[in-house]
């Protein structure tokens, strides 16, 4: 995967992205999308539409990219947010912060966001 990413970076620099194998292009795009998601997890409006628009791709292409991982875009965002929230809740340095502040830090603004019933980030 590291080799694919290096090849994609070099190809992009040389304007030769179309010459890369499809699998390499797909891995590079997935890495860019995942980095964007990780960087923007605290944005409560982060969702498939924003991600697709930022990467100049269709929603269908984005969902296809994630389907190959066996996970939806929304499930990936939610899982990462839950992981970060759990890490903060178990961090002794965060002990004085209210749970609601920790939840908001990772994009969970309402109690329903924890229940899985929120339609806001569904894909």
Coordinates of N, CA and C in Angstrom, one line a residue:
X1 N 0.8 -1.2 0.0 CA 0.0 0.0 0.0 C 0.9 1.2 0.0
X2 N 2.0 1.2 0.8 CA 2.8 2.4 0.8 C 3.4 2.6 -0.6
X3 N 3.7 1.6 -1.3 CA 4.3 1.7 -2.7 C 3.2 2.3 -3.6
X4 N 2.0 1.9 -3.5 CA 0.9 2.4 -4.3 C 0.7 3.9 -4.0
X5 N 0.8 4.3 -2.7 CA 0.6 5.7 -2.4 C 1.8 6.5 -2.9
X6 N 3.0 6.0 -2.8 CA 4.1 6.7 -3.4 C 4.0 6.9 -4.9
X7 N 3.6 5.8 -5.5 CA 3.4 5.9 -7.0 C 2.3 6.9 -7.3
X8 N 1.3 6.9 -6.6 CA 0.2 7.9 -6.9 C 0.6 9.3 -6.7
X9 N 1.4 9.6 -5.6 CA 1.9 10.9 -5.3 C 2.8 11.4 -6.5
X10 N 3.7 10.5 -6.9 CA 4.6 10.8 -8.0 C 3.8 11.0 -9.3
X11 N 2.9 10.2 -9.6 CA 2.1 10.3 -10.8 C 1.3 11.6 -10.8
X12 N 0.8 12.0 -9.6 CA 0.0 13.2 -9.5 C 0.9 14.4 -9.8
X13 N 2.1 14.4 -9.2 CA 3.1 15.4 -9.4 C 3.5 15.5 -10.9
X14 N 3.5 14.4 -11.6 CA 3.9 14.4 -13.0 C 2.7 14.5 -14.0
X15 N 1.5 14.7 -13.4 CA 0.3 14.7 -14.2 C 0.1 13.4 -15.0
X16 N 0.4 12.3 -14.4 CA 0.3 11.0 -15.1 C -0.6 10.0 -14.3
X17 N -1.6 10.6 -13.6 CA -2.5 9.7 -12.8 C -3.2 8.7 -13.6
X18 N -3.6 9.1 -14.9 CA -4.3 8.2 -15.7 C -3.5 6.9 -16.1
X19 N -2.1 7.0 -16.0 CA -1.3 5.9 -16.3 C -1.1 4.9 -15.2
X20 N -1.6 5.2 -14.0 CA -1.5 4.3 -12.9 C -2.5 3.2 -13.0
X21 N -2.2 2.0 -12.5 CA -3.3 0.9 -12.5 C -4.5 1.4 -11.7
X22 N -5.6 0.9 -12.0 CA -6.9 1.2 -11.3 C -6.8 1.0 -9.8
X23 N -6.2 -0.1 -9.4 CA -6.1 -0.5 -8.0 C -5.2 0.5 -7.2
X24 N -4.2 1.0 -7.9 CA -3.3 2.0 -7.2 C -4.0 3.3 -7.1
X25 N -4.8 3.7 -8.1 CA -5.6 5.0 -8.0 C -6.6 4.9 -7.0
X26 N -7.3 3.7 -6.9 CA -8.3 3.5 -5.9 C -7.7 3.5 -4.4
X27 N -6.6 2.9 -4.2 CA -5.9 2.9 -2.9 C -5.5 4.3 -2.5
X28 N -5.0 5.1 -3.5 CA -4.6 6.5 -3.2 C -5.8 7.3 -2.9
X29 N -6.9 7.2 -3.6 CA -8.1 8.0 -3.3 C -8.6 7.6 -2.0
X30 N -8.6 6.3 -1.6 CA -9.1 5.9 -0.3 C -8.3 6.5 0.8
X31 N -7.0 6.5 0.6 CA -6.1 7.1 1.6 C -6.4 8.6 1.8
X32 N -6.6 9.3 0.7 CA -6.9 10.7 0.8 C -8.3 10.9 1.5
X33 N -9.2 10.1 1.1 CA -10.6 10.2 1.7 C -10.5 9.9 3.2
X34 N -9.8 8.9 3.6 CA -9.6 8.5 5.0 C -8.9 9.6 5.8
X35 N -7.9 10.2 5.2 CA -7.2 11.3 5.9 C -8.1 12.5 6.1
X36 N -8.9 12.8 5.1 CA -9.9 13.9 5.2 C -10.9 13.6 6.3
X37 N -11.4 12.4 6.4 CA -12.4 12.0 7.4 C -11.7 12.2 8.8
X38 N -10.5 11.7 8.9 CA -9.8 11.8 10.2 C -9.6 13.2 10.6
X39 N -9.2 14.0 9.7 CA -9.0 15.5 10.0 C -10.2 16.2 10.3
X40 N -11.4 15.8 9.9 CA -12.6 16.5 10.0 C -13.7 15.8 10.9
X41 N -13.2 14.9 11.7 CA -14.2 14.1 12.6 C -15.0 15.0 13.5
X42 N -14.4 16.1 14.0 CA -15.1 17.0 14.9 C -16.2 17.8 14.3
X43 N -16.3 17.8 12.9 CA -17.3 18.5 12.2 C -18.6 17.7 12.3
X44 N -19.6 18.2 13.0 CA -20.9 17.4 13.1 C -21.6 17.3 11.7
X45 N -21.3 18.1 10.8 CA -21.9 18.0 9.5 C -21.1 17.1 8.5
X46 N -20.0 16.5 8.9 CA -19.2 15.6 8.1 C -20.1 14.5 7.7
X47 N -20.2 14.3 6.4 CA -21.0 13.1 5.9 C -20.6 12.8 4.4
X48 N -21.2 11.8 3.9 CA -20.8 11.4 2.5 C -20.8 12.6 1.5
X49 N -21.9 13.4 1.5 CA -22.0 14.5 0.5 C -20.8 15.4 0.6
X50 N -20.4 15.8 1.8 CA -19.3 16.8 2.0 C -18.0 16.1 1.5
X51 N -17.8 14.8 1.8 CA -16.6 14.1 1.5 C -16.5 14.0 0.0
X52 N -17.6 13.6 -0.7 CA -17.6 13.4 -2.1 C -17.3 14.8 -2.8
X53 N -18.0 15.8 -2.4 CA -17.7 17.1 -3.0 C -16.3 17.6 -2.8
X54 N -15.7 17.4 -1.6 CA -14.4 17.8 -1.4 C -13.4 17.1 -2.3
X55 N -13.7 15.9 -2.7 CA -12.8 15.1 -3.5 C -13.2 15.0 -5.0
X56 N -14.2 15.9 -5.3 CA -14.6 16.0 -6.7 C -15.0 14.6 -7.3
X57 N -15.8 13.9 -6.5 CA -16.3 12.6 -7.0 C -17.8 12.5 -6.7
X58 N -18.4 11.6 -7.4 CA -19.8 11.3 -7.1 C -20.0 10.6 -5.8
X59 N -21.2 10.7 -5.3 CA -21.6 9.9 -4.1 C -21.5 8.4 -4.4
X60 N -21.9 8.1 -5.6 CA -21.8 6.7 -6.0 C -20.4 6.1 -5.9
X61 N -19.5 6.9 -6.5 CA -18.1 6.5 -6.5 C -17.5 6.4 -5.1
X62 N -17.9 7.3 -4.2 CA -17.5 7.3 -2.8 C -18.0 6.0 -2.1
X63 N -19.3 5.7 -2.3 CA -19.9 4.6 -1.7 C -19.2 3.3 -2.2
X64 N -18.9 3.3 -3.5 CA -18.3 2.1 -4.1 C -16.9 1.9 -3.5
X65 N -16.2 3.0 -3.3 CA -14.8 2.9 -2.7 C -14.9 2.3 -1.3
X66 N -15.9 2.7 -0.5 CA -16.0 2.1 0.8 C -16.6 0.7 0.8
X67 N -17.5 0.4 -0.1 CA -18.1 -0.9 -0.2 C -17.0 -2.0 -0.3
X68 N -15.9 -1.6 -1.0 CA -14.8 -2.6 -1.2 C -14.1 -2.9 0.1
X69 N -14.3 -2.0 1.1 CA -13.7 -2.2 2.5 C -14.7 -2.9 3.4
X70 N -15.9 -3.1 2.9 CA -17.0 -3.8 3.6 C -17.7 -2.9 4.7
X71 N -17.6 -1.6 4.5 CA -18.2 -0.7 5.4 C -18.8 0.5 4.7
X72 N -19.9 1.1 5.1 CA -20.4 2.3 4.5 C -19.6 3.5 5.0
X73 N -19.7 4.6 4.3 CA -19.0 5.8 4.6 C -19.5 6.3 6.0
X74 N -20.8 6.3 6.2 CA -21.4 6.7 7.5 C -20.9 5.9 8.6
X75 N -20.9 4.6 8.4 CA -20.4 3.6 9.5 C -19.0 3.9 9.8
X76 N -18.2 4.2 8.8 CA -16.8 4.5 9.0 C -16.6 5.7 9.9
X77 N -17.4 6.8 9.5 CA -17.3 8.0 10.3 C -17.7 7.8 11.7
X78 N -18.9 7.1 11.9 CA -19.4 6.9 13.2 C -18.4 6.0 14.1
X79 N -17.9 5.0 13.5 CA -16.9 4.1 14.2 C -15.7 4.9 14.6
X80 N -15.2 5.7 13.8 CA -14.0 6.5 14.1 C -14.3 7.5 15.3
X81 N -15.5 8.1 15.2 CA -15.9 9.1 16.2 C -16.1 8.4 17.5
X82 N -16.7 7.2 17.5 CA -16.8 6.4 18.8 C -15.5 6.0 19.3
X83 N -14.6 5.6 18.5 CA -13.2 5.3 19.0 C -12.5 6.4 19.6
X84 N -12.6 7.6 19.0 CA -12.0 8.8 19.6 C -12.7 9.2 20.9
X85 N -14.0 9.1 20.9 CA -14.7 9.5 22.1 C -14.3 8.5 23.3
X86 N -14.3 7.2 23.0 CA -13.9 6.3 24.0 C -12.5 6.5 24.5
X87 N -11.6 6.9 23.6 CA -10.2 7.2 24.0 C -10.2 8.4 24.9
X88 N -11.0 9.4 24.6 CA -11.0 10.6 25.5 C -11.6 10.3 26.8
X89 N -12.7 9.5 26.8 CA -13.3 9.2 28.1 C -12.5 8.3 29.0
X90 N -11.5 7.6 28.5 CA -10.6 6.8 29.3 C -9.3 7.5 29.6
X91 N -9.1 8.7 29.0 CA -7.9 9.4 29.2 C -8.0 10.2 30.5
X92 N -7.1 9.9 31.5 CA -7.1 10.6 32.8 C -7.0 12.2 32.7
X93 N -6.3 12.6 31.6 CA -6.2 14.1 31.4 C -7.5 14.7 31.0
X94 N -8.5 14.0 30.6 CA -9.8 14.5 30.2 C -10.8 14.3 31.3
X95 N -10.4 13.8 32.5 CA -11.4 13.5 33.5 C -12.2 14.7 33.9
X96 N -11.7 15.9 33.9 CA -12.5 17.1 34.3 C -13.5 17.6 33.2
X97 N -13.3 17.1 32.0 CA -14.2 17.6 31.0 C -15.6 16.9 31.0
X98 N -16.7 17.6 30.9 CA -18.0 16.9 30.8 C -18.1 15.9 29.6
X99 N -18.8 14.9 29.8 CA -19.0 13.9 28.7 C -19.6 14.6 27.5
X100 N -20.5 15.5 27.7 CA -21.1 16.2 26.6 C -20.1 17.0 25.8
X101 N -19.1 17.6 26.5 CA -18.0 18.3 25.8 C -17.1 17.4 25.0
X102 N -16.9 16.2 25.5 CA -16.1 15.2 24.8 C -16.8 14.7 23.6
X103 N -18.1 14.4 23.8 CA -18.9 14.0 22.7 C -19.0 15.0 21.6
X104 N -19.2 16.3 21.9 CA -19.3 17.4 20.9 C -17.9 17.5 20.2
X105 N -16.8 17.3 20.9 CA -15.5 17.4 20.3 C -15.4 16.4 19.1
X106 N -16.1 15.3 19.1 CA -16.1 14.3 18.0 C -17.3 14.3 17.2
X107 N -18.1 15.4 17.2 CA -19.2 15.5 16.3 C -20.5 15.0 16.8
X108 N -20.6 14.5 18.0 CA -21.8 14.0 18.6 C -22.5 15.2 19.4
X109 N -23.5 15.8 18.8 CA -24.1 16.9 19.5 C -25.4 16.6 20.2
X110 N -26.0 15.5 19.9 CA -27.3 15.1 20.5 C -27.2 13.7 21.1
X111 N -27.9 13.4 22.1 CA -27.9 12.0 22.7 C -28.3 10.9 21.6
X112 N -29.2 11.3 20.7 CA -29.6 10.4 19.7 C -28.4 9.9 18.8
X113 N -27.4 10.7 18.7 CA -26.2 10.4 17.9 C -25.5 9.1 18.4
X114 N -25.7 8.8 19.7 CA -25.1 7.6 20.3 C -26.0 6.4 20.1
X115 N -27.3 6.6 19.8 CA -28.2 5.5 19.8 C -28.2 4.7 18.5
X116 N -27.7 5.4 17.4 CA -27.7 4.7 16.1 C -29.0 5.0 15.4
X117 N -29.9 5.8 16.0 CA -31.2 6.1 15.4 C -31.2 7.4 14.6
X118 N -30.1 8.1 14.7 CA -30.0 9.4 14.1 C -29.9 9.2 12.6
X119 N -30.8 9.9 11.8 CA -30.7 9.8 10.4 C -29.8 10.8 9.7
X120 N -29.2 11.6 10.5 CA -28.4 12.7 10.0 C -27.2 12.3 9.2
X121 N -26.5 11.2 9.7 CA -25.3 10.8 9.0 C -25.4 9.4 8.3
X122 N -26.7 9.1 8.0 CA -26.8 7.8 7.3 C -26.5 7.9 5.8
X123 N -26.1 6.8 5.3 CA -25.6 6.8 3.9 C -26.5 5.9 3.1

